[in-house]
Structure formats: structure tokens, C-alpha cells
CSV table of C-alpha atoms in Angstrom, one decimal:
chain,number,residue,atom,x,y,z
A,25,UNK,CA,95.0,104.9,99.9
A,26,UNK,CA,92.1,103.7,101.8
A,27,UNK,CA,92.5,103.6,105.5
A,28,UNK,CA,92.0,100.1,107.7
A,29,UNK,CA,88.9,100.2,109.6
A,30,UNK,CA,89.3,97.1,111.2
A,31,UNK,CA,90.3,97.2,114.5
A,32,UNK,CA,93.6,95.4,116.1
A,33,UNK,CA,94.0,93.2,119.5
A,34,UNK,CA,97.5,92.6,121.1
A,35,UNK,CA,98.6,90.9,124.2
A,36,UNK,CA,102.3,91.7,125.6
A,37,UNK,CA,103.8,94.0,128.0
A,38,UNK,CA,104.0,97.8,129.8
A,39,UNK,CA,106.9,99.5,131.1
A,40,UNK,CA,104.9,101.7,133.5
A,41,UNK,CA,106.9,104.8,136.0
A,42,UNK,CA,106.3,104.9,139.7
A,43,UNK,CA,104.0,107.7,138.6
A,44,UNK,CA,101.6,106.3,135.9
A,45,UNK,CA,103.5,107.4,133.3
A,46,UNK,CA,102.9,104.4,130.0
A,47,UNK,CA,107.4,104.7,128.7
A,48,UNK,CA,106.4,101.9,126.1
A,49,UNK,CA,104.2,98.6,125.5
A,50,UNK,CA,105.6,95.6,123.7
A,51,UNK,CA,103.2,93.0,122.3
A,52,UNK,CA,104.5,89.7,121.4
A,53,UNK,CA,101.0,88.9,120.1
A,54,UNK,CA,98.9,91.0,117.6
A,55,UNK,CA,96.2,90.6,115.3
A,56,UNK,CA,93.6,92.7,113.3
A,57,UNK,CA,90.1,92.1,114.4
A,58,UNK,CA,86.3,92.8,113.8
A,59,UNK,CA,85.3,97.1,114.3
A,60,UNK,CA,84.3,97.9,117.8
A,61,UNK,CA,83.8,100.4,119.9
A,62,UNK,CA,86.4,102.3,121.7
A,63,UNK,CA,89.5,101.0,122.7
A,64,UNK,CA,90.8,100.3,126.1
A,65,UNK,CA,93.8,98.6,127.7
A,66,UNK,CA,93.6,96.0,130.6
A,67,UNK,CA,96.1,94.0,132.4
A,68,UNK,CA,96.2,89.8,132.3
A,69,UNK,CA,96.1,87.8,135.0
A,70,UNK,CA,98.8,84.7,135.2
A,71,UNK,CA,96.6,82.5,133.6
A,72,UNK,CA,96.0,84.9,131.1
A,73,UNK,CA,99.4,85.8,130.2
A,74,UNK,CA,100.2,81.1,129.9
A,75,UNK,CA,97.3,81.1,127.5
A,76,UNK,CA,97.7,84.4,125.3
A,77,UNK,CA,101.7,84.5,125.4
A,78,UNK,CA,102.8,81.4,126.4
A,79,UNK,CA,104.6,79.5,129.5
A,80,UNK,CA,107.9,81.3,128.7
A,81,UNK,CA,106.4,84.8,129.2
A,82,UNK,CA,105.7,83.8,132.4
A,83,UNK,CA,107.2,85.6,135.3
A,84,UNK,CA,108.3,88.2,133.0
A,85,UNK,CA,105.9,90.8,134.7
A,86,UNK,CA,107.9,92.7,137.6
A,87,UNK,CA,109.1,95.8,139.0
A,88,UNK,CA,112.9,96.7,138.0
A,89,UNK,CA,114.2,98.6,140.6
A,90,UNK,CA,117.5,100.0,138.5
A,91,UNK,CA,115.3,102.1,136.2
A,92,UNK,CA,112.6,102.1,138.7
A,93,UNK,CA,109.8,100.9,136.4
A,94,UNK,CA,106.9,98.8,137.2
A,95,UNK,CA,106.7,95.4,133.9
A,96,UNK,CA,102.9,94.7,133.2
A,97,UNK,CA,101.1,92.2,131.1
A,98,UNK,CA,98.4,93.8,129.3
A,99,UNK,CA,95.7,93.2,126.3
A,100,UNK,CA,95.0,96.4,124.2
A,101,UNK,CA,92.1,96.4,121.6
A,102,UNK,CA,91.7,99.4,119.1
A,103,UNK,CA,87.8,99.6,117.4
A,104,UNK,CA,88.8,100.8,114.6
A,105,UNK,CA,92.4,101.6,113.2
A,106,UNK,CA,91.0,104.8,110.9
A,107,UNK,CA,90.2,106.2,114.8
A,108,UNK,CA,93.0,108.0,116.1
A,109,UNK,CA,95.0,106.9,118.9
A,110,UNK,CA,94.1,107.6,122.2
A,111,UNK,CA,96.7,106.5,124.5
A,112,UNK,CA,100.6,105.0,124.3
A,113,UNK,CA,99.7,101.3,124.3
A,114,UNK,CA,97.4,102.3,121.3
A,115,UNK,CA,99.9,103.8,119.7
A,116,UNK,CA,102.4,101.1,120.2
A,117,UNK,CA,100.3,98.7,118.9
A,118,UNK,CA,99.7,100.4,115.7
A,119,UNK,CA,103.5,100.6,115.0
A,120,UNK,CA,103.9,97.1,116.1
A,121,UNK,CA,101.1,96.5,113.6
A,122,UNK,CA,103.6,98.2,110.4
A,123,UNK,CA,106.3,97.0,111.4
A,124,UNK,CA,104.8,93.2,111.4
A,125,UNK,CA,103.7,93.8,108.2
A,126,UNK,CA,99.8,93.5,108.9
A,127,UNK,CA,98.5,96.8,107.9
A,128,UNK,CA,100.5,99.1,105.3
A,129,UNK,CA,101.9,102.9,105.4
A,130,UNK,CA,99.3,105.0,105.1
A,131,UNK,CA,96.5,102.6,106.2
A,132,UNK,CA,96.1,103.4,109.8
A,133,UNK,CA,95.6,106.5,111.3
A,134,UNK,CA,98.7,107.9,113.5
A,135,UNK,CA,97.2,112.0,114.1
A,136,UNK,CA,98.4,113.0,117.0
A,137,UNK,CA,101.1,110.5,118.0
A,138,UNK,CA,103.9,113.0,118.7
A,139,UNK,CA,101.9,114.0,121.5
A,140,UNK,CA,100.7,110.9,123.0
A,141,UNK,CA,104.3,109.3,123.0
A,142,UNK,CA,106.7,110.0,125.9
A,143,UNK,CA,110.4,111.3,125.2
A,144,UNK,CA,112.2,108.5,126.6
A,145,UNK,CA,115.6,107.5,127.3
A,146,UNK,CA,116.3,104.2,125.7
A,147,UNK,CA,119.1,102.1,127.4
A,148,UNK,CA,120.6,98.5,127.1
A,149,UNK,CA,118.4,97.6,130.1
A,150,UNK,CA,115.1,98.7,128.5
A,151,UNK,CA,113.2,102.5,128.5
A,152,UNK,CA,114.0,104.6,131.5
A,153,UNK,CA,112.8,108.1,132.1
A,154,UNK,CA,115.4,110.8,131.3
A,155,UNK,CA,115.3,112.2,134.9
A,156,UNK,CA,115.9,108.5,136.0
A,157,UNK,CA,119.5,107.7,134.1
A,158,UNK,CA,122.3,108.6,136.7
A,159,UNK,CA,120.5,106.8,139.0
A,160,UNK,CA,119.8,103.9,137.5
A,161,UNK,CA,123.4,103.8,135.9
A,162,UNK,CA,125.0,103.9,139.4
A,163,UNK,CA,122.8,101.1,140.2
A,164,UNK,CA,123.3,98.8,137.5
A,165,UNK,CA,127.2,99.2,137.4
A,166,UNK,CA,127.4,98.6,141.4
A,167,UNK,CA,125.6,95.3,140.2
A,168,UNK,CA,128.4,94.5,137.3
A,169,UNK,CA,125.6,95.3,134.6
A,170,UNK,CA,126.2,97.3,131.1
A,171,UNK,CA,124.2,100.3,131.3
A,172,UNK,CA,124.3,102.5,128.3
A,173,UNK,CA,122.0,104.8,126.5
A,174,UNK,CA,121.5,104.0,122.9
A,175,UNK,CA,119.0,107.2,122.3
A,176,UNK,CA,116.9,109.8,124.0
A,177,UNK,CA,113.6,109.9,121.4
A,178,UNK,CA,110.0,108.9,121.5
A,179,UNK,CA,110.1,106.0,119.2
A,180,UNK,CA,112.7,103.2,119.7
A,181,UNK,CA,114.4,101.2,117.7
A,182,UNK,CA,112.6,98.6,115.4
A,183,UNK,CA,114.6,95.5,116.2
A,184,UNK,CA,113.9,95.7,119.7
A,185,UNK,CA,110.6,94.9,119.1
A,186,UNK,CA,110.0,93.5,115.5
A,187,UNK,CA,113.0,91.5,114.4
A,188,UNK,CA,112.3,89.9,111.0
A,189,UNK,CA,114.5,87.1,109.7
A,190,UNK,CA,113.7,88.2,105.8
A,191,UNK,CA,115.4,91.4,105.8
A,192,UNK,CA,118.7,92.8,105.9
A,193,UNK,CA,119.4,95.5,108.8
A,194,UNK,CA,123.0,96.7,109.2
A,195,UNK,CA,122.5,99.4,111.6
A,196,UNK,CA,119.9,98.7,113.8
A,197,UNK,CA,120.1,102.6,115.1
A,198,UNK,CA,118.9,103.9,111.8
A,199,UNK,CA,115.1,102.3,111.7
A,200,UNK,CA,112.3,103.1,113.8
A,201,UNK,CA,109.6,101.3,115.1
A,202,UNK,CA,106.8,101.6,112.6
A,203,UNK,CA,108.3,100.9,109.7
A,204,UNK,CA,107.5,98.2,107.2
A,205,UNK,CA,110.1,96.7,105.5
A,206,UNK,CA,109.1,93.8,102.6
A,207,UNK,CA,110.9,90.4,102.4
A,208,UNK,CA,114.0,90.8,100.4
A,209,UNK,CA,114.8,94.6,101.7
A,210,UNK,CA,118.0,95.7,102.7
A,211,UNK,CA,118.9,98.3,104.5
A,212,UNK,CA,122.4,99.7,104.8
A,213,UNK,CA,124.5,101.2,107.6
A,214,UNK,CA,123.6,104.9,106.0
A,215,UNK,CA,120.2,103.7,105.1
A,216,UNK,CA,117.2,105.0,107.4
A,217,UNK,CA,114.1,104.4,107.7
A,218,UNK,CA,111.2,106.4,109.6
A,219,UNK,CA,107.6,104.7,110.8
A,220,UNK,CA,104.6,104.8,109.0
A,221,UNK,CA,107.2,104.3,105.8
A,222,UNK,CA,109.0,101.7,104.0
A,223,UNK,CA,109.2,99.2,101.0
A,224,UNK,CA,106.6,97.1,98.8
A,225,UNK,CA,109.0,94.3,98.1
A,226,UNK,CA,113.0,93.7,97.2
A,227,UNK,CA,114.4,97.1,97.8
A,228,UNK,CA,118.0,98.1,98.5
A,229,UNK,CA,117.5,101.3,100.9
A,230,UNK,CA,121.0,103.0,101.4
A,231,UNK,CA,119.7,106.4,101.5
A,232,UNK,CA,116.8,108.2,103.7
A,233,UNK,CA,113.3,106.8,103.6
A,234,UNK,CA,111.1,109.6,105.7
A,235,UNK,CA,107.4,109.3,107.1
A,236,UNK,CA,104.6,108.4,105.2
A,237,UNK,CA,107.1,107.3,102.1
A,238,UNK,CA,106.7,103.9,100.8
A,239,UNK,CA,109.0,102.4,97.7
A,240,UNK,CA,108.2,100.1,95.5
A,241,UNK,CA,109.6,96.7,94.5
A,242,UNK,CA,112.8,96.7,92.5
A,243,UNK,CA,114.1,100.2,93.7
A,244,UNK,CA,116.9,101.5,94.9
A,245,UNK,CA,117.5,104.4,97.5
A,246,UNK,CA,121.5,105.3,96.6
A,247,UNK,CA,123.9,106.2,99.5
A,248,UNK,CA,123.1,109.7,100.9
A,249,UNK,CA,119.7,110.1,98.9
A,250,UNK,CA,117.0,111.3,100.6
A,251,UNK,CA,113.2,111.5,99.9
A,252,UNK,CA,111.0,114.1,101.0
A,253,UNK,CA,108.1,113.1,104.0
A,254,UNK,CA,104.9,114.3,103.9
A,255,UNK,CA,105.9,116.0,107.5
A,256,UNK,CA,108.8,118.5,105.8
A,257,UNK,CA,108.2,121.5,105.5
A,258,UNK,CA,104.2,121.0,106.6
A,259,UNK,CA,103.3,119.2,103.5
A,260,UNK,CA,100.2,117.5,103.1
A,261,UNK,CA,101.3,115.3,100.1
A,262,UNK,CA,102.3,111.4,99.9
A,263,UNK,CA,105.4,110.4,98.0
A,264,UNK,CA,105.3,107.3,96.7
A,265,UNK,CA,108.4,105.6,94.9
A,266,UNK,CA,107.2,103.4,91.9
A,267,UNK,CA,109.1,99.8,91.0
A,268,UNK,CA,112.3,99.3,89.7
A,269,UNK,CA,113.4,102.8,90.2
A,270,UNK,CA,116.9,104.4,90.8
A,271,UNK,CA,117.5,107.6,93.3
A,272,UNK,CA,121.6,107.5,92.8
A,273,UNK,CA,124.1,108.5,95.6
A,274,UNK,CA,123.1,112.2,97.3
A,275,UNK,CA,120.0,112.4,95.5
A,276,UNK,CA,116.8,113.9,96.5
A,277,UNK,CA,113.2,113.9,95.1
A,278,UNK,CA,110.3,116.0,96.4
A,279,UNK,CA,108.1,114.2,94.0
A,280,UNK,CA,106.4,110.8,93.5
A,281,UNK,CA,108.1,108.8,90.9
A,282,UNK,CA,106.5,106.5,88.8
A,283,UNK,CA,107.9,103.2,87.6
A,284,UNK,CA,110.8,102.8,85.8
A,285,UNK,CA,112.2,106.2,86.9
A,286,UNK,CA,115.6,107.6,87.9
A,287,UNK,CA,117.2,110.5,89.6
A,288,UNK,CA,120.6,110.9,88.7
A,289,UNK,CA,123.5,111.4,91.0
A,290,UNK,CA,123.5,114.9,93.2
A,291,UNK,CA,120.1,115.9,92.0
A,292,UNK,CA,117.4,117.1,94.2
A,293,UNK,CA,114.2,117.5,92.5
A,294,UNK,CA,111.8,119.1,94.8
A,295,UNK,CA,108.1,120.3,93.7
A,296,UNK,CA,108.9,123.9,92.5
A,297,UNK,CA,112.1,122.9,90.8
A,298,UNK,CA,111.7,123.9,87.3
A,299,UNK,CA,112.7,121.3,84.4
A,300,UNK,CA,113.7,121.6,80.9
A,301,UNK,CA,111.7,119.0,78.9
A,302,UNK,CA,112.9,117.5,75.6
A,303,UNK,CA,110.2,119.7,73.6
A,304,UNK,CA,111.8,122.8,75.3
A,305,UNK,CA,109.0,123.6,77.5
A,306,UNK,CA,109.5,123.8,81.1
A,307,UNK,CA,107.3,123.2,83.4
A,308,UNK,CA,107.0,122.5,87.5
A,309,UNK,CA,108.7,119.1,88.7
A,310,UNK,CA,105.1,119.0,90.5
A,311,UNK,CA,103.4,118.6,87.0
A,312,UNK,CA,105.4,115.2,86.3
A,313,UNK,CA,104.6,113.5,89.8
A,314,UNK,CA,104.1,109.6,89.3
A,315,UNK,CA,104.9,109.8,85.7
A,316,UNK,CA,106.6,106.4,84.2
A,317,UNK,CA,110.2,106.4,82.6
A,318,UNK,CA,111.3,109.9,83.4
A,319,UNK,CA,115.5,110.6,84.0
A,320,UNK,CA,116.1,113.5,85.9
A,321,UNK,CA,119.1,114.9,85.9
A,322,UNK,CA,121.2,118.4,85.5
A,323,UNK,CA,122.7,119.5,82.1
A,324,UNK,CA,126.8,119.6,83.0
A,325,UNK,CA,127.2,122.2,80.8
A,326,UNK,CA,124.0,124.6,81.6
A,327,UNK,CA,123.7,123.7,84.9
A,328,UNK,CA,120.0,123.3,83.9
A,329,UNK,CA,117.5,120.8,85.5
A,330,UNK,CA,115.8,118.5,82.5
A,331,UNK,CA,113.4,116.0,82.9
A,332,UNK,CA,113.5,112.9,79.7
A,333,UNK,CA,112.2,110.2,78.6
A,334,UNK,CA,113.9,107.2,79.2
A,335,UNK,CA,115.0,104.2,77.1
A,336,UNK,CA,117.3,101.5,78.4
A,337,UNK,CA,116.7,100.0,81.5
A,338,UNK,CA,118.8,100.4,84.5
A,339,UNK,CA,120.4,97.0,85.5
A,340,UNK,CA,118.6,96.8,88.4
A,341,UNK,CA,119.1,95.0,92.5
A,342,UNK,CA,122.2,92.4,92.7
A,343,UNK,CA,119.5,89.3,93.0
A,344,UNK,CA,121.8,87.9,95.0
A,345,UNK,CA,122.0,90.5,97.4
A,346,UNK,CA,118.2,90.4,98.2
A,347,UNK,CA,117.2,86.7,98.1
């Protein structure tokens, strides 16, 4: 897949430590724009925050002394999203970017984020640094304020930054920002899904969807299924999910599918599994990546791993369920 090489402007906010140290940056407004050079971050004046955010994002710019942060307005440009990312608000903005559905997975280059993000502890009161929590817990409950830690990670949670009114979230906990989720998807309270990941349309996701994966329209992810990332194991390769495909309940495919395709129930296909075809040869699950209209599945009575061709049609997402 090609990679973006626009570049990207946002406007929003920094939660900054007494130190310097960038815990997160939250744009409200985000756009691609024409390559430039370089990217860089700068902080809006008062006027600059009515006219780019708004009147209500006014006075929103402060220092909290319970977690001891400093809240910035600030305007971060990228030249050119198939650059790397240099700093956090760069980084930010390129999830914020996925997860508002403006570039796809895959698109954008993310090298090196893991060590450009912070490990921060995310509370109901906003990011905090780790060594900051008992602290800033004593002080919020001396004020009467809920203070409780929802996660100690370097990404946060999607929905407290992207919150999309054409998808289903039952567990808020269980997707990270950066990921793209289509109109129509659903995602259940055992359903997860990573950044730089997600669906191309109506999708019912009740299993795991891991970095770098992207699932096409019509497919479902059963309960417990997961599907291998490009980052497991150190593997270099992009598994894609074709349309109208079925991974049932504790599944697991280490392989692209192709459309049409489904895993049945309790099998894990990875790339080195070896699968009896219908001709009797067998060959490497690796050798049948993106093919249309296979059923995999394990023989009940040999125990064997076969790979056929499929006929009928699965019946498919509940319509009503993903309207």
C-alpha cells in the first residue's frame, strides 16, 4: 500500500510535566495539507486558539496542580506523513489522523513510535506521570474529586480523543488510539483493537484485531479470535482480512485471507502450518495467503489441518446490528 506523502496540520492541546516532558497532545482540529519541509510544533496565542478552535476552547489552557501538569494550545504541522515522526505531538497527530479516518492503516509512517511516546499513567482526571499518582490522588480526594487510574501504557484510549457516533464501542478499554474503525463497525466487550489497524467498512470485531491489520467489509472477527500483527514474533508481513469473511470463536490466522473466506472454530492457521488440500497435496498455509473461498478447518477424525474450497455462502453480519 502506498504511503501518504501529504503532510497533516492540527490545532488542539499539550499536557506538558513541570520538566518538559510532552505526556500527550489532543487536537480538536486536523487536516491533511500540501508536503513541506520539516515539521515543528508551536503554541497559539488567545486569539489564535478563538479562531482555530473556537470560543468554547477558550480558557481551557492551564496549569493543573493535582497532576502537576502544565495545558497548552498548540499547532503541529508534519511535511510529509511517509517521514517518520519526530516528536510526541507528531506522533499524536498521526494517530488522531487514523482514528478520524483521514489517512488509512498502513498509509503513514509510525517507525520509531514506541520510543518517542512516554509510558504514562492515564487517570479519570487526564495523563499524569507514574511517579506523580499518590500525590495527585491525595490531592484530588481532599478536593471530593474521583481519581482513578484506568491504565499505565503509552497510548490511551481511543474514545478519549476520537469518539465517533457511527460505530459501536462496548468497551472503551479494549481500543487504542490509532485505530480506524469504518461506519457500521462494532466492536464487542472482548473485541480489541490496536492502532495503525482496523476495518474497511461493516465489520462485527468480537475478537483481536492487532497492529498493522485491517479487515475488510462484511467480516467478522468471532469471540476470542485473534489475528496475527505484523509486530509478533518480528514479522515483516501485512495481514489483510478480505470482505465478507468469517474467523469463528478462538480462532486464529497467521495469514491474509482473501474474500469470501472462513476459519472455522478453534483453528489457528499460522504461516508454517501445513494443510491438506482436496487434491492431497499439502502445502504451506503461507502458499495460500489472500486466496478467495478457502475454509480452513481441522479434520475431527485425523486431527489434520485442510485447507478447501468453499461453496455456500456464510449468512453473513445481522444488518440490523450494523446499520
Amino acid at each position: 500500500m502506498a504511503m501518504e506523502q501529504r503532510g497533516a496540520k492540527g490545532e488542539g492541546f499539550a499536557t506538558i510535566s513541570t520538566d518538559g516532558r510532552v505526556l500527550d497532545s489532543w487536537f480538536l482540529q486536523l487536516r491533511l495539507s500540501a508536503q513541506a519541509d520539516g515539521a515543528a510544533t508551536a503554541r497559539l496565542t488567545e486569539r489564535e486558539i478563538k479562531v482555530s478552535l473556537g470560543e468554547p476552547a477558550a480558557g481551557y489552557a492551564r496549569h493543573d496542580d493535582i497532576r502537576n501538569v502544565d495545558i497548552v494550545p498548540i499547532r503541529t504541522e508534519i511535511g510529509s506523513l511517509a517521514s517518520a515522526p519526530v516528536d510526541v505531538h507528531d506522533a499524536y497527530l498521526r494517530l488522531h489522523l487514523l482514528s478520524h479516518r483521514l489517512v488509512e492503516p498502513n498509509r503513514l509512517n509510525l517507525e520509531g513510535i514506541f520510543s518517542l511516546l512516554p509510558n504514562v499513567a492515564w487517570t479519570t482526571l487526564g495523563p499524569c506521570e507514574c511517579s506523580r499518582v499518590p500525590e495527585a490522588r491525595m490531592a484530588a480526594r481532599k478536593r471530593g474529586l474521583t481519581f482513578e487510574v484506568t491504565g499505565v501504557d503509552k497510548f490511551p484510549r481511543m474514545t478519549d480523543y476520537v469518539t465517533l457516533a457511527d460505530v459501536r464501542i462496548a468497551d472503551a478499554d479494549r481500543v487504542r488510539l490509532g485505530a480506524y474503525l469504518a461506519p457500521g463497525t462494532t466492536v464487542m466487550h472482548e473485541g480489541f483493537c490496536n492502532f495503525n489497524a482496523g476495518t474497511l467498512g461493516h465489520c462485527m470485531v468480537e475478537g483481536r484485531i492487532s497492529a498493522g491489520v485491517v479487515v475488510g467489509s462484511g467480516s467478522d472477527v468471532g469471540g476470542g479470535a485473534s489475528i496475527m500483527g505484523t509486530r509478533s514474533g518480528g514479522g515483516k508481513e501485512r495481514i489483510t482480512i478480505g470482505e465478507r469473511c468469517l474467523i469463528g470463536a478462538n480462532a486464529g490466522i497467521g495469514i491474509s485471507l482473501g474474500d469470501d473466506c472462513v476459519v472455522e472454530a478453534g483453528c489457528y492457521v499460522t504461516a508454517g502450518a501445513r494443510l491438506l488440500l482436496e487434491d492431497g497435496r499439502v502445502v504451506k498455509a503461507r502458499e495460500l495467503s489472500g486466496q478467495n473461498g478457502l475454509l480452513f478447518r481441522r479434520n475431527s477424525q485425523s486431527g489434520a489441518l485442510e485447507a478447501t474450497r468453499r461453496t455456500p455462502n456464510w449468512d453473513g453480519l445481522n444488518s440490523q446490528l450494523h446499520s
